[in-house]
Short mmCIF file of C-alpha atoms and ligand atoms in Angstrom, two decimals:
data_model
loop_
_atom_site.label_atom_id
_atom_site.label_comp_id
_atom_site.label_asym_id
_atom_site.label_seq_id
_atom_site.Cartn_x
_atom_site.Cartn_y
_atom_site.Cartn_z
CA MET A 67 -0.21 -20.37 18.92
CA GLN A 68 -2.71 -18.12 20.64
CA THR A 69 -3.07 -15.35 18.07
CA ARG A 70 -6.59 -13.93 18.27
CA LEU A 71 -9.01 -13.32 15.39
CA LEU A 72 -9.53 -9.71 14.27
CA PHE A 73 -12.79 -8.39 12.83
CA ALA A 74 -14.19 -4.97 11.93
CA ASP A 75 -17.56 -3.24 12.09
CA ASP A 76 -19.17 -1.35 9.20
CA ARG A 77 -17.16 1.75 10.10
CA GLY A 78 -13.86 -0.10 9.90
CA ARG A 79 -13.21 -0.15 13.65
CA VAL A 80 -11.12 -3.23 14.44
CA TYR A 81 -11.76 -5.58 17.36
CA ASP A 82 -10.23 -8.84 18.54
CA HIS A 83 -12.49 -11.79 19.30
CA PRO A 84 -12.53 -12.95 22.93
CA ASP A 85 -12.61 -16.66 22.07
CA LEU A 86 -11.78 -17.38 18.45
CA LEU A 87 -8.16 -17.75 17.38
CA ALA A 88 -6.80 -16.58 14.04
CA ALA A 89 -6.87 -18.71 10.89
CA VAL A 90 -5.00 -18.15 7.61
CA ARG A 91 -5.75 -18.85 3.96
CA SER A 92 -3.79 -20.40 1.12
CA GLY A 93 -5.66 -20.61 -2.20
CA ASP A 94 -9.06 -22.11 -1.34
CA ASP A 95 -7.91 -23.56 1.99
CA VAL A 96 -8.47 -21.96 5.38
CA SER A 97 -6.69 -23.53 8.36
CA PRO A 98 -5.03 -22.78 11.70
CA PRO A 99 -1.64 -21.10 11.08
CA SER A 100 1.28 -23.48 10.49
CA GLU A 101 3.96 -20.86 11.09
CA ARG A 102 4.60 -18.02 13.51
CA PRO A 103 3.55 -14.51 12.50
CA VAL A 104 5.72 -11.39 12.81
CA PRO A 105 4.88 -8.04 14.41
CA LEU A 106 3.04 -5.65 12.08
CA PRO A 107 5.94 -3.88 10.30
CA PRO A 108 6.28 -0.07 10.37
CA GLY A 109 4.39 1.30 7.36
CA ALA A 110 1.95 -1.66 7.27
CA THR A 111 -1.79 -1.04 7.65
CA LEU A 112 -4.64 -3.16 8.97
CA THR A 113 -7.41 -3.19 6.39
CA MET A 114 -11.03 -4.25 6.37
CA LEU A 115 -12.34 -6.63 3.67
CA PRO A 116 -15.89 -5.35 3.23
CA GLY A 117 -18.59 -8.00 2.93
CA ARG A 118 -16.23 -10.88 3.80
CA ARG A 119 -17.02 -12.72 7.02
CA PRO A 120 -14.03 -13.41 9.27
CA VAL A 121 -12.99 -17.06 9.71
CA GLY A 122 -11.37 -18.19 12.95
CA VAL A 123 -10.45 -21.28 14.92
CA ASP A 124 -12.43 -22.59 17.88
CA ARG A 125 -9.97 -22.57 20.77
CA ALA A 126 -11.45 -25.76 22.28
CA THR A 127 -12.08 -27.95 19.24
CA GLY A 128 -9.63 -26.55 16.70
CA ALA A 129 -12.48 -26.35 14.21
CA VAL A 130 -12.55 -23.59 11.60
CA VAL A 131 -15.53 -21.29 12.24
CA VAL A 132 -17.14 -18.57 10.07
CA LEU A 133 -18.07 -15.59 12.27
CA ARG A 134 -21.45 -14.45 10.94
CA GLU A 135 -22.44 -12.15 13.79
CA VAL A 136 -20.83 -10.97 17.03
CA LYS A 137 -21.78 -9.03 20.13
CA VAL A 138 -19.75 -5.89 20.86
CA GLY A 139 -20.96 -4.31 24.06
CA ARG A 140 -24.75 -4.22 23.68
CA ARG A 141 -24.63 -4.22 19.89
CA THR A 142 -24.88 -7.31 17.69
CA LEU A 143 -23.13 -6.66 14.43
CA VAL A 144 -22.31 -8.44 11.19
CA PRO A 145 -18.49 -8.46 11.19
CA HIS A 146 -16.11 -7.91 8.28
CA ALA A 147 -12.81 -9.74 7.90
CA VAL A 148 -9.56 -7.90 8.60
CA GLY A 149 -6.20 -8.27 6.86
CA ALA A 150 -3.19 -6.05 6.34
CA THR A 151 -1.25 -4.39 3.54
CA LEU A 152 2.54 -4.50 3.81
CA PRO A 153 5.24 -1.91 3.09
CA PRO A 154 7.88 -2.53 0.42
CA GLY A 155 10.46 -5.15 1.39
CA TRP A 156 7.99 -7.74 2.71
CA THR A 157 6.50 -10.84 1.10
CA ARG A 158 3.17 -12.13 2.35
CA THR A 159 3.08 -15.85 3.27
CA PHE A 160 -0.69 -16.23 3.86
CA LEU A 161 -3.93 -14.53 2.82
CA PRO A 162 -6.60 -13.29 5.26
CA ALA A 163 -9.02 -16.04 6.32
CA ALA A 164 -12.34 -14.78 5.04
CA SER A 165 -15.51 -16.55 3.89
CA ARG A 166 -16.10 -16.26 0.20
CA PRO A 167 -19.38 -14.71 -0.90
CA ALA A 168 -20.49 -15.30 -4.48
CA LEU A 169 -18.40 -12.72 -6.38
CA ALA A 170 -20.03 -9.31 -6.79
CA THR A 171 -23.50 -10.79 -6.64
CA VAL A 172 -24.10 -10.18 -2.98
CA GLU A 173 -25.15 -6.62 -2.14
CA GLY A 174 -22.34 -4.93 -0.23
CA THR A 175 -19.72 -7.42 -1.38
CA PRO A 176 -17.75 -5.49 -3.96
CA VAL A 177 -14.70 -6.89 -5.72
CA LEU A 178 -11.81 -5.65 -3.58
CA PRO A 179 -9.41 -3.04 -4.97
CA GLN A 180 -5.93 -4.05 -6.06
CA TRP A 181 -4.01 -4.47 -2.81
CA ALA A 182 -1.93 -7.41 -1.58
CA TYR A 183 -4.18 -8.54 1.29
CA THR A 184 -2.19 -10.34 3.99
CA ALA A 185 -3.28 -12.48 6.96
CA ALA A 186 -3.29 -10.53 10.26
CA ALA A 187 -4.23 -11.20 13.90
CA LEU A 188 -3.61 -10.02 17.48
CA ASP A 189 -0.79 -11.54 19.56
CA GLY A 190 -1.03 -10.37 23.16
CA ASP A 191 -1.92 -6.73 22.55
CA ALA A 192 0.07 -6.24 19.35
CA PRO A 193 -1.08 -6.81 15.76
CA VAL A 194 0.86 -9.40 13.77
CA VAL A 195 1.00 -10.56 10.14
CA TRP A 196 2.12 -13.62 8.20
CA ALA A 197 4.99 -12.35 6.08
CA LEU A 198 8.69 -12.62 5.32
CA HIS A 199 11.09 -9.68 5.48
CA THR A 200 12.64 -10.37 2.06
CA ASP A 201 14.52 -7.12 1.55
CA ARG A 202 15.97 -5.13 4.44
CA ARG A 203 17.35 -2.24 2.47
CA ARG A 204 16.03 1.01 3.94
CA HIS A 205 15.93 3.42 1.04
CA TRP A 206 12.35 2.42 0.19
CA SER A 207 11.07 2.88 3.73
CA PRO A 208 7.78 4.83 3.94
CA ALA A 209 9.39 7.09 6.56
CA ALA A 210 11.77 8.47 3.91
CA HIS A 211 8.96 9.33 1.50
CA SER A 212 5.94 11.67 1.33
CA THR A 213 7.80 14.18 3.51
CA PRO A 214 6.24 17.60 4.29
CA ASP A 215 8.65 19.39 1.92
CA LEU A 216 7.72 17.23 -1.08
CA PRO A 217 4.93 19.48 -2.49
CA ARG A 218 7.33 22.42 -2.47
CA ILE A 219 10.04 20.39 -4.22
CA VAL A 220 7.55 19.21 -6.85
CA GLU A 221 6.36 22.75 -7.44
CA GLY A 222 9.94 23.93 -7.88
CA THR A 223 10.65 21.25 -10.48
CA LEU A 224 7.44 22.03 -12.40
CA ALA A 225 8.32 25.74 -12.39
CA ALA A 226 11.78 24.98 -13.78
CA SER A 227 10.72 22.61 -16.59
CA ALA A 228 7.75 22.29 -18.96
CA ASN A 229 8.58 18.63 -19.58
CA PRO A 230 5.22 16.73 -19.53
CA ILE A 231 6.84 13.80 -17.72
CA TYR A 232 7.24 15.98 -14.61
CA ARG A 233 3.54 16.87 -14.86
CA GLN A 234 2.62 13.17 -14.87
CA LEU A 235 5.06 12.39 -12.09
CA SER A 236 3.73 15.22 -9.91
CA ARG A 237 0.39 13.39 -9.76
CA CYS A 238 2.12 10.06 -9.18
CA ALA A 239 4.20 11.58 -6.36
CA LEU A 240 1.50 13.60 -4.61
CA GLU A 241 -1.78 11.78 -5.41
CA TRP A 242 -0.76 8.10 -5.69
CA ARG A 243 2.31 8.45 -3.45
CA CYS A 244 4.55 6.50 -5.81
CA PHE A 245 8.01 6.38 -4.19
CA THR A 246 9.85 6.06 -7.52
CA ALA A 247 8.10 9.20 -8.81
CA GLN A 248 8.92 11.00 -5.54
CA ASN A 249 12.60 10.03 -5.92
CA THR A 250 12.64 11.85 -9.27
CA PHE A 251 11.80 15.06 -7.39
CA TYR A 252 14.01 14.29 -4.37
CA LEU A 253 16.85 13.52 -6.84
CA ARG A 254 17.90 10.31 -5.15
CA ASP A 255 18.04 6.54 -5.76
CA GLU A 256 15.67 5.15 -8.44
CA GLY A 257 13.79 7.75 -10.51
CA ALA A 258 10.81 7.09 -12.77
CA ILE A 259 10.52 7.60 -16.53
CA PRO A 260 6.98 6.66 -17.62
CA SER A 261 7.28 5.92 -21.33
CA SER A 262 4.23 4.16 -22.75
CA ALA A 263 0.49 4.78 -22.94
CA ALA A 264 -0.19 1.39 -24.55
CA CYS A 265 0.23 -2.24 -23.54
CA ASN A 266 0.14 -5.59 -25.34
CA ALA A 267 -1.31 -7.38 -22.32
CA ALA A 268 -4.49 -6.95 -20.24
CA CYS A 269 -3.61 -8.18 -16.78
CA VAL A 270 -6.68 -8.97 -14.69
CA GLY A 271 -5.27 -6.79 -11.89
CA CYS A 272 -3.64 -4.10 -14.04
CA LEU A 273 -2.59 -1.13 -11.88
CA SER A 274 -2.86 1.47 -14.61
CA GLU A 275 -5.93 0.52 -16.63
CA THR A 276 -9.28 -0.65 -15.25
CA GLN A 277 -10.26 -4.09 -16.54
CA ASP A 278 -13.85 -5.30 -17.08
CA GLY A 279 -15.52 -6.37 -13.87
CA MET A 280 -12.64 -5.05 -11.77
CA PRO A 281 -12.48 -2.05 -9.43
CA PRO A 282 -10.89 1.15 -10.77
CA SER A 283 -7.12 0.75 -11.28
CA SER A 284 -5.03 2.40 -8.57
CA HIS A 285 -3.19 4.66 -11.02
CA GLU A 286 -4.31 6.64 -14.06
CA ARG A 287 -2.31 5.63 -17.11
CA ILE A 288 -0.38 8.40 -18.90
CA ALA A 289 -2.43 9.70 -21.82
CA VAL A 290 0.32 10.91 -24.15
CA ALA A 291 3.58 9.01 -24.54
CA PRO A 292 6.67 11.23 -24.14
CA THR A 293 9.27 11.81 -26.85
CA ALA A 294 12.80 10.43 -26.69
CA GLU A 295 14.07 13.94 -25.95
CA GLU A 296 11.62 14.41 -23.06
CA MET A 297 12.57 11.05 -21.54
CA ALA A 298 16.28 11.77 -22.00
CA GLU A 299 15.98 15.18 -20.32
CA VAL A 300 14.46 13.69 -17.15
CA ALA A 301 16.95 10.80 -17.15
CA ILE A 302 20.03 12.97 -17.64
CA ARG A 303 19.01 15.34 -14.85
CA HIS A 304 18.48 12.40 -12.51
CA LEU A 305 21.58 10.37 -13.41
CA THR A 306 23.91 13.38 -13.23
CA ARG A 307 22.51 14.93 -10.03
CA ALA A 308 20.89 12.23 -7.91
CA ARG A 309 22.50 10.74 -4.81
CA GLY A 310 22.34 7.22 -3.39
CA LYS A 311 21.55 4.11 -5.49
CA VAL A 312 21.33 6.10 -8.73
CA MET A 313 19.06 4.61 -11.36
CA VAL A 314 16.30 5.61 -13.78
CA SER A 315 13.62 3.14 -14.76
CA PHE A 316 11.16 2.84 -17.62
CA GLY A 317 8.01 0.81 -16.91
CA GLN A 318 6.12 2.36 -14.01
CA GLY A 319 2.77 1.63 -12.37
CA CYS A 320 1.21 4.54 -14.24
CA GLU A 321 1.95 3.33 -17.73
CA GLY A 322 1.57 0.48 -20.20
CA GLU A 323 4.39 -1.65 -21.56
CA PRO A 324 7.70 0.10 -22.42
CA LEU A 325 8.75 -2.46 -25.07
CA VAL A 326 5.90 -1.42 -27.37
CA ARG A 327 7.78 1.93 -27.58
CA TRP A 328 11.25 0.44 -27.94
CA LYS A 329 12.31 2.72 -30.83
CA GLU A 330 11.73 5.92 -28.85
CA ILE A 331 13.25 4.44 -25.70
CA GLU A 332 16.30 3.22 -27.66
CA ARG A 333 16.82 6.78 -28.94
CA ALA A 334 16.35 8.17 -25.42
CA ILE A 335 18.95 5.76 -23.98
CA ARG A 336 21.47 6.75 -26.66
CA LEU A 337 20.90 10.43 -25.85
CA VAL A 338 21.39 9.73 -22.15
CA ARG A 339 24.56 7.68 -22.56
CA ALA A 340 25.96 10.35 -24.88
CA ALA A 341 25.57 12.78 -21.98
CA THR A 342 26.56 10.66 -18.96
CA ALA A 343 27.87 7.21 -17.98
CA ARG A 344 26.69 7.63 -14.38
CA GLY A 345 24.12 5.40 -12.73
CA SER A 346 21.94 2.63 -14.05
CA ILE A 347 19.31 2.59 -16.80
CA HIS A 348 16.63 0.00 -15.99
CA ALA A 349 13.33 -1.20 -17.41
CA ASN A 350 10.37 -2.93 -15.76
CA THR A 351 8.73 -4.93 -18.51
CA ASN A 352 6.41 -7.82 -19.31
CA GLY A 353 9.20 -9.21 -21.51
CA SER A 354 6.89 -9.65 -24.48
CA LEU A 355 9.31 -8.57 -27.28
CA PRO A 356 12.74 -10.27 -27.08
CA ALA A 357 14.29 -8.48 -30.08
CA ALA A 358 13.18 -5.09 -28.76
CA LEU A 359 14.66 -5.77 -25.31
CA ARG A 360 17.94 -6.90 -26.91
CA ARG A 361 18.07 -3.60 -28.84
CA LEU A 362 17.58 -1.60 -25.65
CA VAL A 363 20.36 -3.48 -23.86
CA ARG A 364 22.68 -2.90 -26.80
CA ALA A 365 21.80 0.82 -26.64
CA GLY A 366 22.78 1.00 -22.95
CA LEU A 367 20.03 -0.48 -20.80
CA ASP A 368 22.01 -2.32 -18.09
CA SER A 369 19.19 -3.83 -16.02
CA ALA A 370 15.75 -5.30 -16.70
CA ARG A 371 13.00 -6.67 -14.47
CA VAL A 372 10.60 -9.08 -16.18
CA SER A 373 7.21 -9.62 -14.56
CA LEU A 374 5.35 -12.93 -14.41
CA ASN A 375 2.94 -14.79 -12.16
CA SER A 376 3.85 -18.30 -13.27
CA ALA A 377 6.19 -20.40 -15.44
CA SER A 378 3.12 -22.27 -16.76
CA PRO A 379 1.93 -20.94 -20.15
CA ASP A 380 -1.79 -21.39 -19.37
CA LEU A 381 -1.68 -19.74 -15.93
CA TYR A 382 0.48 -16.94 -17.34
CA ALA A 383 -2.06 -16.36 -20.11
CA ALA A 384 -5.02 -16.57 -17.71
CA TYR A 385 -3.69 -13.59 -15.75
CA TYR A 386 -1.74 -11.51 -18.31
CA ARG A 387 -4.14 -12.07 -21.22
CA PRO A 388 -1.28 -11.34 -23.64
CA ARG A 389 -1.93 -10.00 -27.14
CA GLY A 390 0.39 -11.40 -29.79
CA TYR A 391 2.94 -12.99 -27.47
CA GLY A 392 3.21 -15.78 -24.90
CA LEU A 393 5.31 -17.07 -22.02
CA ALA A 394 7.86 -18.51 -24.46
CA ASP A 395 8.59 -14.98 -25.69
CA VAL A 396 9.06 -13.86 -22.08
CA ALA A 397 11.66 -16.60 -21.51
CA ARG A 398 13.36 -15.59 -24.78
CA SER A 399 13.48 -11.98 -23.59
CA ILE A 400 15.20 -12.99 -20.34
CA ARG A 401 17.83 -14.97 -22.26
CA ALA A 402 18.32 -12.18 -24.80
CA ALA A 403 18.86 -9.56 -22.11
CA LYS A 404 21.28 -11.82 -20.22
CA ALA A 405 23.21 -12.67 -23.39
CA ALA A 406 23.49 -8.97 -24.22
CA GLY A 407 25.01 -8.35 -20.76
CA ALA A 408 22.16 -6.96 -18.67
CA TYR A 409 21.44 -7.70 -15.01
CA VAL A 410 18.05 -9.46 -15.08
CA ALA A 411 15.49 -9.83 -12.33
CA LEU A 412 12.18 -11.66 -12.29
CA ASN A 413 9.28 -9.75 -10.76
CA LEU A 414 7.48 -12.81 -9.45
CA LEU A 415 3.88 -11.98 -8.53
CA THR A 416 3.32 -14.30 -5.58
CA PHE A 417 0.01 -15.68 -4.33
CA PRO A 418 -0.18 -18.23 -1.46
CA GLY A 419 -1.84 -21.43 -2.60
CA VAL A 420 -1.02 -20.91 -6.29
CA THR A 421 2.60 -19.76 -6.78
CA ASP A 422 3.78 -22.26 -4.16
CA ARG A 423 2.04 -25.33 -5.58
CA GLU A 424 4.67 -28.08 -5.91
CA GLY A 425 4.40 -28.19 -9.72
CA GLU A 426 4.50 -24.40 -10.02
CA VAL A 427 7.61 -24.20 -7.83
CA GLU A 428 9.32 -26.86 -9.95
CA ARG A 429 8.63 -24.94 -13.16
CA LEU A 430 9.76 -21.61 -11.64
CA CYS A 431 13.00 -23.16 -10.40
CA ARG A 432 13.63 -24.65 -13.84
CA LEU A 433 13.03 -21.26 -15.49
CA VAL A 434 15.40 -19.57 -13.04
CA ALA A 435 18.10 -22.21 -13.50
CA ARG A 436 17.82 -22.30 -17.29
CA THR A 437 17.65 -18.57 -17.98
CA GLY A 438 20.32 -17.53 -15.47
CA VAL A 439 18.40 -14.63 -13.95
CA ASP A 440 20.36 -12.74 -11.31
CA GLN A 441 17.52 -11.93 -8.96
CA VAL A 442 13.95 -12.86 -8.12
CA GLN A 443 11.80 -10.14 -6.60
CA THR A 444 8.95 -11.77 -4.68
CA ARG A 445 6.11 -9.27 -5.04
CA PRO A 446 2.78 -10.13 -3.38
CA LEU A 447 0.15 -9.97 -6.12
CA ALA A 448 -2.20 -7.04 -5.49
CA ILE A 449 -5.67 -8.39 -6.29
CA ASP A 450 -8.91 -9.54 -4.64
CA PRO A 451 -7.97 -13.08 -3.46
CA ASP A 452 -11.30 -14.49 -4.63
CA VAL A 453 -10.71 -13.13 -8.13
CA TYR A 454 -7.25 -14.66 -8.48
CA VAL A 455 -8.33 -18.05 -7.09
CA GLU A 456 -10.86 -18.18 -9.93
CA VAL A 457 -8.29 -17.02 -12.51
CA ALA A 458 -5.93 -19.82 -11.40
CA ARG A 459 -8.57 -22.56 -11.06
CA GLY A 460 -7.68 -25.39 -13.46
CA SER A 461 -4.60 -23.58 -14.73
CA GLY A 462 -0.92 -24.11 -14.10
CA ALA A 463 0.90 -27.04 -12.57
CA GLY A 464 -0.74 -28.82 -9.66
CA GLY A 465 0.46 -30.29 -6.41
CA ARG A 466 -0.10 -29.25 -2.82
CA PRO A 467 1.09 -25.75 -1.78
CA ILE A 468 4.45 -25.98 0.00
CA GLY A 469 4.36 -22.46 1.48
CA ILE A 470 5.91 -19.18 0.33
CA ARG A 471 8.89 -19.68 2.67
CA ALA A 472 9.65 -23.01 1.00
CA LEU A 473 9.19 -21.40 -2.43
CA VAL A 474 11.86 -18.80 -1.58
CA ALA A 475 14.21 -21.52 -0.30
CA ALA A 476 13.66 -23.59 -3.44
CA LEU A 477 14.43 -20.62 -5.70
CA ARG A 478 17.65 -19.93 -3.82
CA ALA A 479 18.65 -23.60 -4.18
CA ALA A 480 17.77 -23.62 -7.88
CA ARG A 481 20.50 -21.19 -8.78
CA PRO A 482 23.51 -20.63 -6.51
CA GLY A 483 24.10 -16.91 -6.03
CA LEU A 484 20.54 -16.00 -6.92
CA VAL A 485 19.43 -12.89 -5.07
CA VAL A 486 15.90 -13.04 -3.64
CA GLY A 487 14.65 -9.63 -2.62
CA ASN A 488 12.07 -6.99 -3.48
CA PHE A 489 14.07 -4.08 -4.88
CA SER A 490 16.04 -3.53 -8.06
CA ARG A 491 19.79 -3.46 -7.51
CA ALA A 492 21.84 -0.40 -8.38
CA LYS A 493 25.03 -1.03 -10.34
CA ARG A 494 27.38 -1.17 -7.38
CA GLU A 495 25.12 -3.62 -5.51
CA ARG A 496 25.15 -6.27 -8.20
CA ARG A 497 27.47 -9.27 -7.95
CA THR A 498 28.52 -8.29 -4.40
CA GLU A 499 25.62 -9.91 -2.56
S1 SF4 B 588 1.72 -5.58 -18.37
FE1 SF4 B 588 1.52 -3.85 -16.92
S2 SF4 B 588 0.50 -2.21 -18.01
FE2 SF4 B 588 0.23 -4.11 -19.19
S3 SF4 B 588 -1.75 -4.86 -18.53
FE3 SF4 B 588 -0.19 -5.84 -17.28
S4 SF4 B 588 0.00 -4.53 -15.43
FE4 SF4 B 588 -1.09 -3.38 -17.01
#
């Protein structure tokens, strides 16, 4: 496989190396690629990993080489590694091959912001990545979002309603380009209902609250939690007027954990279902409070997505840093929601070299088989790879990594009919796949 190594200069300009071939990373291991890459998908972006030296493969010897300096024209520069970030619907299979400086101690080597860095290279004259197209449904395509008319639509909604949720969502839609928030203004598909300013976990890579020693979170968490009436107003408008795969969801990137506000959300759901039976009411949750989730399903929540990085209690705790609950409660929540009749998905935060360790895969397949989840969403974990490798060191089940492709195949085999994808399923899509 003659895919060529990419590197960048200090200004982020990307070059391909004339001699070195691309390498990929899984956990701590860097090696020549063992599978073919795919063309860079529309909506994906090549990205520089500042302060990380690129690692390639010597074409003649096959040896893995750290590129410490390189000549470009008459300049000799210290190169930075290059990876990619993927659009929704894709699952990364390998990490960028980059040498690992001592974390945050080396000048100019900051901890990387929370993105899902993916291995990338040049094949012929086209950029490629190591990834799987795990969900081909188009309604989340970047091309359908952040359209020129969006600011006007947002303004119109803000002028028509003083509901503070729309104020929060206007920032999410325009500043952080959250597609679920944008859908709430476009009145289509899945709309967002941020519900909670607090959380009972402290994920190392939390997207809505900056953790110690980590770069600023990519979203600003809502400051004031909305009332049941405010949440119901936004939900009713969306469920009665939206087109497409109609759904509203609690538990967005800009908030904490919805279950810690279950009483208000329960009231909101009852208000919504008193007004309309249309569409789906969904929650993205850490699954920490089984009894609370059961109450929401009984009130009318018909779908839940429970996030986890592992089915091993110690590795789960190492990343989520839960307060007052553990992985056993998460498993209980999944069972409770299923027993109460909800469609349940796992939001599996995947990381090559950790999630696909043989022992980890075994435990995940057992969890899937025993709890009867309907879907697994394979979401590449957005975090500095060096940080997560340290978080996972000595935690979780062992065994050699089998590859993310094999993980997906094992999950599908673990539970006949299991849907593996990236997006939540609207009511009419469930059970038909
Ligand atoms: S569960 Fe969500 S909101 Fe809570 S710490 Fe983790 S990522 Fe942040």
